[in-house]
PDB file of C-alpha atoms in Angstrom:
ATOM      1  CA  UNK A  20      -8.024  25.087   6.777  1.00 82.00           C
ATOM      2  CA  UNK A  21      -9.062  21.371   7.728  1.00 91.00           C
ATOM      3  CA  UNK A  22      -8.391  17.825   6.825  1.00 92.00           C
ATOM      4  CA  UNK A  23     -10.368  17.767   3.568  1.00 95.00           C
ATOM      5  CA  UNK A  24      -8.438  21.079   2.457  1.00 93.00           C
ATOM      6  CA  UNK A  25      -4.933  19.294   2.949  1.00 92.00           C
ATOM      7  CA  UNK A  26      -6.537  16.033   1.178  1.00 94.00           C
ATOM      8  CA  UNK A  27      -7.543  18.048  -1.583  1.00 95.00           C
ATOM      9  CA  UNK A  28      -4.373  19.611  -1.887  1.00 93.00           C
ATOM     10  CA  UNK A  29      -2.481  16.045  -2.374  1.00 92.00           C
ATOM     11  CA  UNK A  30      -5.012  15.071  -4.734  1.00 95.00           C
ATOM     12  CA  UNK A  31      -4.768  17.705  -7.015  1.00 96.00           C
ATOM     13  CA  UNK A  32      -0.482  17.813  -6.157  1.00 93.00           C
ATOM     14  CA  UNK A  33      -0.434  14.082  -7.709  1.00 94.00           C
ATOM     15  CA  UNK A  34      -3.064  14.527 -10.329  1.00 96.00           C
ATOM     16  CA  UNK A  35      -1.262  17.359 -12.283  1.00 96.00           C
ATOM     17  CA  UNK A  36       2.349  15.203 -12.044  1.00 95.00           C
ATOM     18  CA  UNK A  37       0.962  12.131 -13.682  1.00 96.00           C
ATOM     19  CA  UNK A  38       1.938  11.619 -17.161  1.00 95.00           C
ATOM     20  CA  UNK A  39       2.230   8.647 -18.941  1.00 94.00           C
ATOM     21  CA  UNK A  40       3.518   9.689 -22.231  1.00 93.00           C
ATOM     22  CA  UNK A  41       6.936  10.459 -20.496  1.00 90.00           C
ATOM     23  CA  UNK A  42       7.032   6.750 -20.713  1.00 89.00           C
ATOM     24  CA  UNK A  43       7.199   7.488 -24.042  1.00 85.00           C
ATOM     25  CA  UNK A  44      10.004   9.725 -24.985  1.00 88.00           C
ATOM     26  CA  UNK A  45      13.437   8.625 -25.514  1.00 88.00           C
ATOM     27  CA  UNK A  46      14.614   8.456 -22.345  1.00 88.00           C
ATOM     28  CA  UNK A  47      17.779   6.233 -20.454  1.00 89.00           C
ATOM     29  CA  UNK A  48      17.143   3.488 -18.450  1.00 85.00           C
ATOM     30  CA  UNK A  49      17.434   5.388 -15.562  1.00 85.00           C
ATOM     31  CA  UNK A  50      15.043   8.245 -16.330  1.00 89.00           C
ATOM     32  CA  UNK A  51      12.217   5.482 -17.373  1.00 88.00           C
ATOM     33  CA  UNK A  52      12.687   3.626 -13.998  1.00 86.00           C
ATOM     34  CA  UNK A  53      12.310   7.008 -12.505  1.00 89.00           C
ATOM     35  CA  UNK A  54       9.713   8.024 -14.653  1.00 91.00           C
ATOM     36  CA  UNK A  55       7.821   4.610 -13.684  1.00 92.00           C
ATOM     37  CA  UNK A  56       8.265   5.344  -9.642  1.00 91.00           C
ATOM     38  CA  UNK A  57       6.656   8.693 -10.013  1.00 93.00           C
ATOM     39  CA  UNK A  58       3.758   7.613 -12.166  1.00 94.00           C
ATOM     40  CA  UNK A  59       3.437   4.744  -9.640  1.00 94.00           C
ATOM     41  CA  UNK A  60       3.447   7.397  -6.450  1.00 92.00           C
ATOM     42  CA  UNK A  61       0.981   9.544  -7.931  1.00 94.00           C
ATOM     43  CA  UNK A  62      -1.532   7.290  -9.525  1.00 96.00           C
ATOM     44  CA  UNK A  63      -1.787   5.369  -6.192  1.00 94.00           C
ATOM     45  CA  UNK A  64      -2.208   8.515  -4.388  1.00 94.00           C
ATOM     46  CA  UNK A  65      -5.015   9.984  -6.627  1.00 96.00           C
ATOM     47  CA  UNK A  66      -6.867   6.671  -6.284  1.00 96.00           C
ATOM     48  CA  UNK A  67      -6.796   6.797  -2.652  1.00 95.00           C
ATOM     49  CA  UNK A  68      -7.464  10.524  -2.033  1.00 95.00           C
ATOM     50  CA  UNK A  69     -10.348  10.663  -4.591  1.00 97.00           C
ATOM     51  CA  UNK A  70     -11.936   7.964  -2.236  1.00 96.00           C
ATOM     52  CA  UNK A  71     -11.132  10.416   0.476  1.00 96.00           C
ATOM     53  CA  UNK A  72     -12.665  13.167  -1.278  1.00 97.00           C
ATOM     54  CA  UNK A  73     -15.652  11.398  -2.209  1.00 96.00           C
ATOM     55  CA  UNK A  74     -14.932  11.327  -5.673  1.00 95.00           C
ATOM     56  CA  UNK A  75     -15.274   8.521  -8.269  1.00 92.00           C
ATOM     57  CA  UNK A  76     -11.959   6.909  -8.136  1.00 90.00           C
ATOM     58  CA  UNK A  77     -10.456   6.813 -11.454  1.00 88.00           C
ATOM     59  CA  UNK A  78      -9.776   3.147 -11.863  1.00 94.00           C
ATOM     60  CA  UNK A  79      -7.949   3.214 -15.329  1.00 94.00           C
ATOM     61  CA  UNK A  80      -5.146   4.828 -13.496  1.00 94.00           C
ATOM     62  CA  UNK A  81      -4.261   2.131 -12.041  1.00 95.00           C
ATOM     63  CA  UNK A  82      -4.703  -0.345 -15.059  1.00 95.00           C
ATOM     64  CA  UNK A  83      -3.238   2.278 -17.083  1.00 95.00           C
ATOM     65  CA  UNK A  84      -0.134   1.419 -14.809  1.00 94.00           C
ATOM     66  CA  UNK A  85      -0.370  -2.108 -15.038  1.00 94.00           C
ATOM     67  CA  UNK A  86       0.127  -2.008 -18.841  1.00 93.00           C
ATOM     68  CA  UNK A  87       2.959   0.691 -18.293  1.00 91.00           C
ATOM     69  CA  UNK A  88       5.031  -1.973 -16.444  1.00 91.00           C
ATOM     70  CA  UNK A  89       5.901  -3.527 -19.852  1.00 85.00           C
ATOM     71  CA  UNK A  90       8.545  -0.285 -20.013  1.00 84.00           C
ATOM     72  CA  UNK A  91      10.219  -1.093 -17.038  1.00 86.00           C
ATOM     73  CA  UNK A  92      10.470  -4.848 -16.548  1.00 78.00           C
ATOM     74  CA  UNK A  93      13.519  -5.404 -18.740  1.00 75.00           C
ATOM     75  CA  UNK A  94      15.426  -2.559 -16.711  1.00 75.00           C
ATOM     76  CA  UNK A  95      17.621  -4.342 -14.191  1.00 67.00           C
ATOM     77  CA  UNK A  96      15.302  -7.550 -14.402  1.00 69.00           C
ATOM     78  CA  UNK A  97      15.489  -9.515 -11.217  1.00 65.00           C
ATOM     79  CA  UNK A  98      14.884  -5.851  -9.185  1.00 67.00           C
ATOM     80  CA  UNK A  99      12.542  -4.417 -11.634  1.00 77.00           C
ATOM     81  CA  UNK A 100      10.554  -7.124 -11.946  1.00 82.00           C
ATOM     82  CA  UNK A 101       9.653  -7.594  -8.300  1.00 83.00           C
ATOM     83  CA  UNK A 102       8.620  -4.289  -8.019  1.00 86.00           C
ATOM     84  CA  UNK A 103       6.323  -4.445 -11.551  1.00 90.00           C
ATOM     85  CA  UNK A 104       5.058  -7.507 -10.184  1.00 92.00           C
ATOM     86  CA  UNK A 105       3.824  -5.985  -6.752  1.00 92.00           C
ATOM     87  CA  UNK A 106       2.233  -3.246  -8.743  1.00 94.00           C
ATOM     88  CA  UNK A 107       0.385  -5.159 -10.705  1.00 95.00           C
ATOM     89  CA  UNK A 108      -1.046  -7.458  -7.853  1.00 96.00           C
ATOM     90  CA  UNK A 109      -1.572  -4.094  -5.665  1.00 96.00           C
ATOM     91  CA  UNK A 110      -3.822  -2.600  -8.422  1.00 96.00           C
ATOM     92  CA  UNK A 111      -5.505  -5.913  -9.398  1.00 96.00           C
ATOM     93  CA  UNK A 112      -6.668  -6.291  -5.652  1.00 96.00           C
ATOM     94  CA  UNK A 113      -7.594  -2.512  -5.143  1.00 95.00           C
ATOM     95  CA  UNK A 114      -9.601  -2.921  -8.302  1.00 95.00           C
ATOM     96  CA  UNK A 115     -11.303  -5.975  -7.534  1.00 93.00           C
ATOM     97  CA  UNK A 116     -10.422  -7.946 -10.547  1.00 94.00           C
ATOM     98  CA  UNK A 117      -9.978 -10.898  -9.632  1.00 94.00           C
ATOM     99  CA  UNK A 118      -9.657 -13.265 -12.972  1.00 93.00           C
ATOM    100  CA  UNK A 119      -6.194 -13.555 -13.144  1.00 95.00           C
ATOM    101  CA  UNK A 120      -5.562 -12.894  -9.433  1.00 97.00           C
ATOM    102  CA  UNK A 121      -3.995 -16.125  -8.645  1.00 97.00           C
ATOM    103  CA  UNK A 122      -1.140 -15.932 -11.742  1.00 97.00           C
ATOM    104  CA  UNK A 123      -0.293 -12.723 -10.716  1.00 96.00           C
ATOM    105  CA  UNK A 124       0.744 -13.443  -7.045  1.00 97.00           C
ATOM    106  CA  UNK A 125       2.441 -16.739  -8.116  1.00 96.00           C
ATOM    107  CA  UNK A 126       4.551 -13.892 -10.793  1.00 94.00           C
ATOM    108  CA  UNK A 127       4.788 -12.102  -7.957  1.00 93.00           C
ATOM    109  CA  UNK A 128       6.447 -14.697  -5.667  1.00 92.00           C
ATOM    110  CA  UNK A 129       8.240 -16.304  -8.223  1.00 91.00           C
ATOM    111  CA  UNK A 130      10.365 -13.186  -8.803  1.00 88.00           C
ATOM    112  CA  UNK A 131      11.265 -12.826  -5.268  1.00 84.00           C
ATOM    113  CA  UNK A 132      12.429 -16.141  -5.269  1.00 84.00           C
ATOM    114  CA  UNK A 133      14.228 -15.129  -8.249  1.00 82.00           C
ATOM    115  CA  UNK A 134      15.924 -11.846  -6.936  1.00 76.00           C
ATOM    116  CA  UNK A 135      19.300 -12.587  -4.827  1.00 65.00           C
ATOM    117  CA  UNK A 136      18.936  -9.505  -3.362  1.00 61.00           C
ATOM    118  CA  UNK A 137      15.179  -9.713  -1.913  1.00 58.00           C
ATOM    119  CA  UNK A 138      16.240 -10.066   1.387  1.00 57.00           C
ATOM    120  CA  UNK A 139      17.495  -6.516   1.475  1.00 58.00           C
ATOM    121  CA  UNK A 140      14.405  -5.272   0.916  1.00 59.00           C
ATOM    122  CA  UNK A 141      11.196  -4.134   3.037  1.00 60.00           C
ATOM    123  CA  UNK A 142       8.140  -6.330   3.412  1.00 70.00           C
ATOM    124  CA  UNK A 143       5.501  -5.060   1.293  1.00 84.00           C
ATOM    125  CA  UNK A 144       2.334  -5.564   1.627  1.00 91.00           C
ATOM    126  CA  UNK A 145       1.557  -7.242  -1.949  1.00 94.00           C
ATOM    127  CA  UNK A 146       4.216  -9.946  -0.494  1.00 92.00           C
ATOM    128  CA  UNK A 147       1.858 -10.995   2.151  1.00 93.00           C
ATOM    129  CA  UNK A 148      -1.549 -10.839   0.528  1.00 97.00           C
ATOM    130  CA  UNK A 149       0.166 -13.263  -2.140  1.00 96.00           C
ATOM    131  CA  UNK A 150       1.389 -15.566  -0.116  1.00 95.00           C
ATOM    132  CA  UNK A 151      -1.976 -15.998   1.812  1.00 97.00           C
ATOM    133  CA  UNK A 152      -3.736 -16.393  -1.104  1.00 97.00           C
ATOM    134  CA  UNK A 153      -1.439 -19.061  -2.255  1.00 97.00           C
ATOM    135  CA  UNK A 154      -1.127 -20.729   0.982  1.00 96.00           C
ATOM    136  CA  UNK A 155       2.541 -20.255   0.567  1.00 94.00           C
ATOM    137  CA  UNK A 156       4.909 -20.205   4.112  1.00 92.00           C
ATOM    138  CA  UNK A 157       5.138 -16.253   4.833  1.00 87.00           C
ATOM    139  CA  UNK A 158       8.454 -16.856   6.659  1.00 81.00           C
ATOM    140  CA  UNK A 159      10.931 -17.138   3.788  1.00 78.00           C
ATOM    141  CA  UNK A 160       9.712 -13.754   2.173  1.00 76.00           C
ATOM    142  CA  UNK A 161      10.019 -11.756   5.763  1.00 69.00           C
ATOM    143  CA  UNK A 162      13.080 -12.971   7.654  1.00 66.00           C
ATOM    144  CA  UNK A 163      15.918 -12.471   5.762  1.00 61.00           C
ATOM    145  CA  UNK A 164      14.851  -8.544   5.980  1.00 58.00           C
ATOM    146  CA  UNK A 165      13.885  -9.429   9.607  1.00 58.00           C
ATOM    147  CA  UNK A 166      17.239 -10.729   9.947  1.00 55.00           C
ATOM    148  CA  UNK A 167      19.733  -7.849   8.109  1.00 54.00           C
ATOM    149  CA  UNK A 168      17.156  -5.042   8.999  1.00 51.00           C
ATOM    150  CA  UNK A 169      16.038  -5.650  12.347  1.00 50.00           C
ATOM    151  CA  UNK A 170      14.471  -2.242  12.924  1.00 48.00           C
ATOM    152  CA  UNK A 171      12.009  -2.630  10.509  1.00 52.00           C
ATOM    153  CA  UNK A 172       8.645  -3.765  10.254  1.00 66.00           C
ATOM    154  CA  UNK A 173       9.546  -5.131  13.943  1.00 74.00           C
ATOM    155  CA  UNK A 174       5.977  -4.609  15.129  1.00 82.00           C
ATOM    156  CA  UNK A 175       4.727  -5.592  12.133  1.00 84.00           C
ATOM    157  CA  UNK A 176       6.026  -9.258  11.639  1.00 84.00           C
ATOM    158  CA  UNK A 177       4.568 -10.940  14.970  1.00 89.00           C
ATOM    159  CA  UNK A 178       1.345  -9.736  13.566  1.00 93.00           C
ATOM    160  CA  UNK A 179       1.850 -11.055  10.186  1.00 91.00           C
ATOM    161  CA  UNK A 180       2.266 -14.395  11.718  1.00 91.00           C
ATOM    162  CA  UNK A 181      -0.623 -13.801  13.906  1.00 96.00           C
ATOM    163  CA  UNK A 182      -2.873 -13.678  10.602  1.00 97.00           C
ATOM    164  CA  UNK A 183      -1.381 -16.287   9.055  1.00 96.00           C
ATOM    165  CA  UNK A 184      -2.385 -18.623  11.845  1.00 97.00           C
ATOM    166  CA  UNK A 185      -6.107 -17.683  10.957  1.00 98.00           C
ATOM    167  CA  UNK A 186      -5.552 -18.424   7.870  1.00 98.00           C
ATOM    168  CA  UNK A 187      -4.190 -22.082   8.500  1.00 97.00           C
ATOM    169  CA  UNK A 188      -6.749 -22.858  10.540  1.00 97.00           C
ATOM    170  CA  UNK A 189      -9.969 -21.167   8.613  1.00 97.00           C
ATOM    171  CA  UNK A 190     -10.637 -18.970  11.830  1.00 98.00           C
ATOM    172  CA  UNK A 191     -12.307 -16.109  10.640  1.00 97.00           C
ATOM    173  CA  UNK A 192     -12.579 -14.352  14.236  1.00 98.00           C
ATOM    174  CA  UNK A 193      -8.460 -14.564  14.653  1.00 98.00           C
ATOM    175  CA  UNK A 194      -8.236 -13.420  11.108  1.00 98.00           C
ATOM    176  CA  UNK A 195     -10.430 -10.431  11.745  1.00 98.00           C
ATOM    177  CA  UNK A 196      -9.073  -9.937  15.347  1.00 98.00           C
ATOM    178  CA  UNK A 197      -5.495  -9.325  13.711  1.00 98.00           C
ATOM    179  CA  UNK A 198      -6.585  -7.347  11.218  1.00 98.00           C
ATOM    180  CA  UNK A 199      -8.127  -5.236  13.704  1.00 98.00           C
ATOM    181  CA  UNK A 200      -4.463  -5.187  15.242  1.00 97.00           C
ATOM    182  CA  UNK A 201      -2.964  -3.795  12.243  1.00 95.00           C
ATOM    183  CA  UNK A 202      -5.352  -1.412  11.708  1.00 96.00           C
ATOM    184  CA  UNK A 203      -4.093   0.399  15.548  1.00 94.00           C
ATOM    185  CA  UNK A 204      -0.386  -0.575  14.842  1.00 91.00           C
ATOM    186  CA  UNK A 205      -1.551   1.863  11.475  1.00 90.00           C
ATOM    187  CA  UNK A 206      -2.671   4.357  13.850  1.00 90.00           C
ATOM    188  CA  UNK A 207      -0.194   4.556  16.398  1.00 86.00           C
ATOM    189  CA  UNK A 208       2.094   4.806  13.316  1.00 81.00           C
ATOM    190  CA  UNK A 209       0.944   8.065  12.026  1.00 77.00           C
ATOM    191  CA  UNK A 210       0.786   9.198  15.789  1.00 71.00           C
ATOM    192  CA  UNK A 211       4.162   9.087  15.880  1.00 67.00           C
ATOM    193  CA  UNK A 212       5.507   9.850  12.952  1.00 56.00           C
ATOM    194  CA  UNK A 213       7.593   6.021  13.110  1.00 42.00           C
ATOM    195  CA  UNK A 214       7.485   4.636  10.064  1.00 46.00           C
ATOM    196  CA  UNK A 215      10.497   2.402  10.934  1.00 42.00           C
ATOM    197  CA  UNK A 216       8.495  -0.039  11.915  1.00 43.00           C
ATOM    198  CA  UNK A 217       5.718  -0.356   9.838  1.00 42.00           C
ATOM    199  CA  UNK A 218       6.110   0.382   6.001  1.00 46.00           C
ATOM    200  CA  UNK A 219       2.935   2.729   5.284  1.00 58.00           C
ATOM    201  CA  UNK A 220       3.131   5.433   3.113  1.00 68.00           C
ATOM    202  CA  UNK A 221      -0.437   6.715   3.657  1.00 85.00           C
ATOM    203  CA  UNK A 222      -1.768   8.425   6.809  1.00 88.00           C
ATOM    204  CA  UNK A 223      -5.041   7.769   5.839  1.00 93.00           C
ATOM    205  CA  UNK A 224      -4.916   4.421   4.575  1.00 94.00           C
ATOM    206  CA  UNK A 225      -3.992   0.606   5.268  1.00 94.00           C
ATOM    207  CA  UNK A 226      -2.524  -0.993   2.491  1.00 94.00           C
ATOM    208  CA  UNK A 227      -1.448  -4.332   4.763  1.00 94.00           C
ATOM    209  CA  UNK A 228      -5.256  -4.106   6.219  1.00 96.00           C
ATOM    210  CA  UNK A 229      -6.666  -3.911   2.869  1.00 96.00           C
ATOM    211  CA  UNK A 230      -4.936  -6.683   0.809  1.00 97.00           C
ATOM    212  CA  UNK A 231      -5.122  -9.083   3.632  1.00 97.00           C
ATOM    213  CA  UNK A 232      -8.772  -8.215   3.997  1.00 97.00           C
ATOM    214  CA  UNK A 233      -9.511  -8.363   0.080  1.00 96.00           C
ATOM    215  CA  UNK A 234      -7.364 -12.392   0.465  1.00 98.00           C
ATOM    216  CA  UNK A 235      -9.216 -13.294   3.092  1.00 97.00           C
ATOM    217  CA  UNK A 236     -12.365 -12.575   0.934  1.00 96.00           C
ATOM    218  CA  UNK A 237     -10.816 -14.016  -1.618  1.00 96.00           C
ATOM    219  CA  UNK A 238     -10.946 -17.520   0.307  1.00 96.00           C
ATOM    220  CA  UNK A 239     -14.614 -17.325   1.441  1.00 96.00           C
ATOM    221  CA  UNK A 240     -13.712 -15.810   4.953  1.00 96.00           C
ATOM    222  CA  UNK A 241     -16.205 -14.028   5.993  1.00 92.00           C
ATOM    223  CA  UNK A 242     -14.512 -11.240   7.880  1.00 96.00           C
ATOM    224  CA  UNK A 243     -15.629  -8.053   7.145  1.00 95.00           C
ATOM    225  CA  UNK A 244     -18.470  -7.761   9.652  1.00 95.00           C
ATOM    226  CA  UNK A 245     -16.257  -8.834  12.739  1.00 97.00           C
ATOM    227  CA  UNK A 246     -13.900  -5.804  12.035  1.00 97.00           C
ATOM    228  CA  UNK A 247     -14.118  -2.995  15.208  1.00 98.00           C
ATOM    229  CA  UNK A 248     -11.080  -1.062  14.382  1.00 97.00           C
ATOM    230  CA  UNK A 249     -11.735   0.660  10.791  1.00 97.00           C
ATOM    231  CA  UNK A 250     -13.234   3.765  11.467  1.00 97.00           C
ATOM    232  CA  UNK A 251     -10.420   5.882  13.275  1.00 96.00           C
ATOM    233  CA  UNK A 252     -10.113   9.326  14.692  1.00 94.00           C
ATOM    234  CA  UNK A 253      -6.377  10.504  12.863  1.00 91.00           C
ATOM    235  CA  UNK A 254      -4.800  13.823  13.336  1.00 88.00           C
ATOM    236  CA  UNK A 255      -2.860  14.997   9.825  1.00 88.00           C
ATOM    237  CA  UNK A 256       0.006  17.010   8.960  1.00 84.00           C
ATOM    238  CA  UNK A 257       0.382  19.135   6.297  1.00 85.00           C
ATOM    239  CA  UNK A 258       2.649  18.070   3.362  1.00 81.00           C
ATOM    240  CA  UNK A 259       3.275  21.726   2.675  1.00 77.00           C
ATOM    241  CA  UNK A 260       3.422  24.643   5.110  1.00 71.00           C
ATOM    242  CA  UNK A 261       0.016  26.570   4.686  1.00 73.00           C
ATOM    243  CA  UNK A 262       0.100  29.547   2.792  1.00 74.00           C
ATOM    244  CA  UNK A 263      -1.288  30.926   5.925  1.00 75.00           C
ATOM    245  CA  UNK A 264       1.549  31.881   7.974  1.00 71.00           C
ATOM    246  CA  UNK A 265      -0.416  32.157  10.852  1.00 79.00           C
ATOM    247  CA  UNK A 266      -1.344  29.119  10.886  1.00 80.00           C
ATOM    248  CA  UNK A 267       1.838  26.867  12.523  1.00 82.00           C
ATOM    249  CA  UNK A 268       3.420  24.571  10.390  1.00 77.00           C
ATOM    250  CA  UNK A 269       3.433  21.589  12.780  1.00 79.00           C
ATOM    251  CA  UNK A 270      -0.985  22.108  13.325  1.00 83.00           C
ATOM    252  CA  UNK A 271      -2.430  18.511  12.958  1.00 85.00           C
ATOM    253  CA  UNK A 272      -5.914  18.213  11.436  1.00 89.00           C
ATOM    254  CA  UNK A 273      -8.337  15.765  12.648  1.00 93.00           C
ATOM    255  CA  UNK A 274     -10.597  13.601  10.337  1.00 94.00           C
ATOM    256  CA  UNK A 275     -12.310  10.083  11.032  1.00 96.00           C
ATOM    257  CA  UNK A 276     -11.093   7.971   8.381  1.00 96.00           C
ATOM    258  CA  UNK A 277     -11.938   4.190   7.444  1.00 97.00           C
ATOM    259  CA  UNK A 278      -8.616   3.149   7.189  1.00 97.00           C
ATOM    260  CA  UNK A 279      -9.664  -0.157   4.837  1.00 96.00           C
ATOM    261  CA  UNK A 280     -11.019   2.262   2.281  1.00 95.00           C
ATOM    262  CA  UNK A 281     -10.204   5.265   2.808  1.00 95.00           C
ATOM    263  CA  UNK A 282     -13.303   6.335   3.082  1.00 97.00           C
ATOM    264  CA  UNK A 283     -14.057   9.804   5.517  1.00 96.00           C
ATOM    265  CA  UNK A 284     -17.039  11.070   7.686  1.00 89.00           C
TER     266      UNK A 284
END
């Protein structure tokens, strides 16, 4: 068994769970907010391990999510829609449509600002990638978690303002420099199984790299060719023990993976 098997084994795990006409039924609160997580889990997942697998990624998946967020939103509303919100910008920037980009990170921001509670809760990605795009001050949106959850993301945030520096001052070689940063923090991550400190929740894949990179992009830096760090040897676990008993359960599984895409060789 290798690295592709295990891929295609969360592929097809994800694929079969997906099912949007649960959204649907008559269902409680509860159950459609649950129903909503798992559709979100496993359409991400299929996106990203279809790129893996060198298949067409199915992109109405995730715009197929997007529209499901209308079931959802009015659940717990401040909460609810932060999370919708950072869906819909996630998707929009993996998908490369960019037309109404800009609205949906101010929604995005505008409903952290909005929920009390946001400081309880991790940095995500789609946080950061809206800010910079908006040129809006990262701090407010990272230290009140920074502050009440200091284990987390504690490598993370120095280089989150190390990137927004390049941004302020148009440097495309700090920008890509820190990128390249984030990339290793990524890898040294799935080394060690800490995910404590930085919020990822795929081995083979940088969300934070990605969005940043798609922003910076976005605002004509040109960024992409200065990268060193996105091709990286990664060793994988299994998700399941092998059906193979011989084979131990704790056996990592190397594949070179470009960690902005996804993409493996």
């Amino acid at each position: 068994m290798n690295a592709i098997d295990e891929l295609t084994i969360r592929y097809n795990l994800s694929k079969g769970l997906i099912d949007f006409d649960r959204l649907e039924q008559n269902l409680t609160d509860r159950e459609i907010s649950c129903a909503f997580g798992g559709l979100d889990y496993d359409t991400y997942r299929v996106f990203i391990y279809s790129i893996a697998l060198g298949k067409a990624p199915d992109n109405s998946l995730l715009t197929r999510l997007n529209d499901a967020t209308q079931h959802v939103v009015r659940i717990y509303p401040e909460l609810t829609k932060c999370y919708t919100s950072s869906v819909v910008f996630r998707n929009l920037l993996l998908l490369g449509e960019y037309e109404s980009i800009n609205a949906s990170a101010r929604d995005l921001l505008e409903s952290y600002r909005a929920w009390k509670g946001y400081g309880n809760a991790p940095l995500g990605a789609s946080v950061v990638a809206a800010a910079l795009l908006l040129g809006e001050p990262l701090a407010p949106f990272y230290l009140p978690a920074l502050v009440k959850r200091k284990v987390v993301h504690k490598d993370l945030i120095p280089l989150i303002e190390e990137v927004e520096v390049g941004f302020l001052n148009s440097d495309n070689v700090h920008i890509a420099n820190t990128i390249d940063k984030i990339l290793l923090l990524h890898v040294k991550s799935i080394r060690k199984i800490d995910r404590g400190t930085y919020p990822e929740q795929i081995d083979i894949f940088s969300l934070f790299g990605r969005l940043i990179a798609e922003v910076a992009a976005l605002k004509g830096f040109d960024i992409f060719d200065l990268l060193k760090e996105r091709w990286q040897p990664l060793k994988i676990r299994f998700i399941f023990r092998p059906d193979d008993l011989t084979i131990p359960a704790d056996t990592k599984l190397p594949i070179t993976v470009d960690l902005l895409t996804a993409r493996t060789k």
